[in-house]
Amino acid sequence: MNLNRSLSVKSFLRLVLCAFLFFTTFSRAQEQIAQEAFAEKVYLQLDKSVYQKGETLWFKVIVTQAKDHQPSPLSKTLHVELIDANDKIIDSKQIPLEQGVGSNSFELPYYYLAGAYQLRGYTEWNRNFKDAFTFKTQIQILEDKASQNTEVFKILNAGTAVAGNQLEVLIKPEFIDSTAGTTVDVHFEVAGNTKTYPVAKNEAGDFVFKKDIPQDAQWGELAVETPNGARHTEFYNLAKPNIDLQFFPEGGNFVAGITNLVGFKALDHTGKGVLVEGEVVDESGVVIGKFRSNSLGMGQLFLIPKKATKYQARLTKTDALYESKATTFFDLPEVSDQGTLLNVKLLRDKLLLSITSTEFINDSIAIQVASRGISNGKIYQKLNNGKLTLPVDKSNLPAGIIVFTLFDVNDKPLVERLYYNDLETQLLDLNISTDKLSYRSGEEVSAQLNITNFSKETALPTVSAVVVDSLFSAAQMGKSIQTYMLLSSELKGTIENATSYFDKSNTHRQRDLDALMLTQGYRNYKFISELNDDFDFEPELGLYVKGDVAALLAENKKKENVEVSLMIFGEQQSFYEQQTDSLGRFYFPLPPFTGNRLRAVLQTKNDAGRQRDYTLNLNKFERPEVHFKTQDKVNTTLASNAEFSDKIAKNPTDSFFDFDSSVNQLDEVVLDTYEMTPQRKKVQDLYGKPDVIFDGEEIRDKQESWSFGLFSVLRAAFGNEITFLPVTDSTGTYLKPRIQAGDETLILVDGITVRNYEYQLLQNLSTADIKSVEIIKETSSNYQDLFREANPFSDFNTVPAWGSILAIYTYSGNGIFTAYKSKGILKTTIPVYATSKEFYVPKYQNRENSTATNQLETTLYWNPDIIVDDAGTTHFSFYTNDLPGTKTILIEALSPSGKIGYSRYEYTVLEK
């Protein structure tokens, strides 16, 4: 059977794009489509933003068309990954999408280090748009006691620990290792350099680390490691306090002789907005305007600049931390002698577009109105003495960011202005209520949801509900489906306190939104690329196995019409066959298997059905590069955590004991270097230097005519350093290396962990592709984390604290799958969809059967698939736990037409 699946995918893609063009109608002929209009928006709703070790992270995924927020019919698979502060993907899942919706969870084991983590989600299709539509959010994982007092690091000179000064830190390693001993290693990375320092207890019994901070320092990474391998890392901003003040003329032009609206934004050294006041002066020092920002550092002012005049701004009031900036002058943009301005302002239910030009007097112009890369057409008008005022009904435009672009008669763009159209009629109106406003611990809460403007929808929306202690609510992070879909997904960079722009109690939110559009939206709008229908990545239509077949001794010569069989070993065996296409490709679409990974065997045959030794190549899924910004890793302790800690901690820890500022500190340890590659550096930084190195040439010199791969050569020629034990398991029979008796040897290929279900691939590695083989003996540095990654489905109750590592480096440099080339048969494992589990809702009528964990759980209710009736109404119930305080109910929804719904409701649990 010749299934040319790749061509089928391309045909499907062409149909989708044609439908996209056909159904996107404008008031005039099609004017503009940006490449990004074809993207998918990915949103992950989390049950909360702060977790304790041992908890479950629950999430729901929603994938929409970027152009209209309707559920995307394109991708059927979403990739979700959990990334630690070392930029390492520590867990990942494939989530099946049904009408753009799915849900699942991540376990957060006790062995995870406390600190910041990144959760990201993306579709393969969205990789056509680089990183623009990858969803990213940060979470915090606390120690299991969730106590603010269990600080492993305490900065003793927090007010002065900046570049050019000294860092002084009190370290409490007993919080990560109760048997830490009297000496620990401190790893300090700053300005791109990492050094290791052994620190011993001083006379007062304290670990105190002191180190000068370089003048050019921005961010610092501090890690403590105990002799048992326990490690804790935190990130700090070490830059000197500073303010950067920038000015953004409306539309980009700062024109002499006419009134200009100018936005401005003040950021501190951490990248956050800071409230400022100041004034603008000309070259003679004459004040021509004053300004004051909002709490996020943004604002606007009107100026009438003169020709050939330079303008600067100075601060007159800000936080005392930045007093030195009062003498600093900040340049405004250069004044243009002639130009055109486009001003947009709200007047009741109308948007008033005002054009003023000193270069076009009575000319014809066109105003294009676009949203999310789709033009809604152009409005053609004529200037009268260089001016034009035009009202536009805002209700006729989409909700969210609108782009107004002014063109001259030759269709040349003159000026562009972003405006946020705050239109509640295009949002779902969600109303939450409970049967009472306050409850006793363990009492049942009955909640009702009503979507009041749902009647015009043709199908039911997707609705989710989460109830969580307000302290840990995801809303605390300023993120929701509303802020993401309408703001964050369309503007580059972090939008600080995004929920404030949608808070109806914020009487200045329209002004703040406009300031955001004038400043952050000035250069950071995502829908800007010219249309190009040549996409590098195809949408994933489900699970699949694909690759190609080549001649054995000529890999560039692809083989057409070769029979390829695929056998998958799950609960039941599955068998598939097909022929390669004209380019030697095969593509096996698979059912929606769930679980972990499944063992699979591929084999090539000739026309007579006999095995042929062709080269089988599998297309390996390439994960996007990790972008976890240092500022997002900075330790952010909850300001109001103390009260919660008192309630949740079963064994309160003592506060920091007194310390002696004198330090008993050993000399700096500087490791010798050898010829370094990125892969070797990664391994050395994580696990230490190699004790034994076998060069690839040396290995090939030892190869005999009867050798059958790398392991056979190592076993015969270097048996004094490494032995091999035969192992038989569900993946087959293979050789497992062991460096030293009594330890567990783990394997890395090009710095990439080889998992236990991949070991059977190792013995056939060709020596021709080997650069070196290196042995690290008895290492404890990060060994436990590596063990868990290499054995993902094992019981982690007894994880060894130390062991050996066999590090293999290949010339290809991309791990085991690019080094391994099969001959007519390929044994492998394939990823499948993650198995989902249900959220357990405890009932507290029977108190003796309720575990302490459940009673202290901060997520009280999670339901990613709430069903509403035809009237948009539903009821749900849950029980409070033993933690008094304010609880938050969050409802997020999306209708089939692309309407977004978000609502937040709070109730109180009383003290016992």
Coordinates of C-alpha atoms in Angstrom, one line a residue, residues 671-700 748-752 769-776 805-811 813-815:
L671 CA 39.6 23.6 37.5
D672 CA 42.1 22.9 34.8
T673 CA 40.7 22.9 31.3
Y674 CA 41.2 20.7 28.3
E675 CA 40.0 21.1 24.7
M676 CA 36.4 22.1 25.3
T677 CA 33.3 21.7 23.2
P678 CA 29.8 22.8 24.2
Q679 CA 28.8 19.2 24.9
R680 CA 31.9 18.6 27.1
K681 CA 31.4 21.9 28.9
K682 CA 27.8 21.0 29.7
V683 CA 28.8 17.6 31.1
Q684 CA 31.7 19.0 33.1
D685 CA 29.6 21.8 34.6
L686 CA 26.9 19.3 35.7
Y687 CA 28.9 16.2 36.7
G688 CA 32.6 17.0 36.9
K689 CA 35.8 16.4 35.0
P690 CA 36.4 13.0 33.4
D691 CA 38.8 10.6 35.1
V692 CA 39.6 8.6 32.0
I693 CA 39.5 9.6 28.3
F694 CA 39.6 7.3 25.3
D695 CA 40.3 9.1 22.1
G696 CA 38.3 8.1 19.0
E697 CA 41.5 7.3 17.1
E698 CA 42.7 5.1 19.9
I699 CA 39.4 3.2 19.9
R700 CA 39.5 2.7 16.2
L748 CA 25.4 10.3 28.1
V749 CA 25.8 10.7 24.3
D750 CA 26.9 14.2 23.3
G751 CA 25.7 15.4 26.7
I752 CA 22.2 13.9 26.1
D769 CA 31.4 8.3 14.4
I770 CA 33.1 8.3 17.8
K771 CA 35.1 11.4 18.8
S772 CA 35.9 10.2 22.4
V773 CA 34.6 8.1 25.3
E774 CA 35.1 9.5 28.7
I775 CA 34.6 8.1 32.2
I776 CA 33.6 10.1 35.3
I805 CA 29.1 8.2 34.1
L806 CA 30.1 7.0 30.7
A807 CA 30.2 10.0 28.4
I808 CA 30.3 9.3 24.6
Y809 CA 31.0 12.1 22.1
T810 CA 30.2 11.7 18.4
Y811 CA 31.3 13.8 15.4
G813 CA 27.3 15.9 18.1
N814 CA 23.5 15.4 18.3
G815 CA 23.1 12.3 20.5

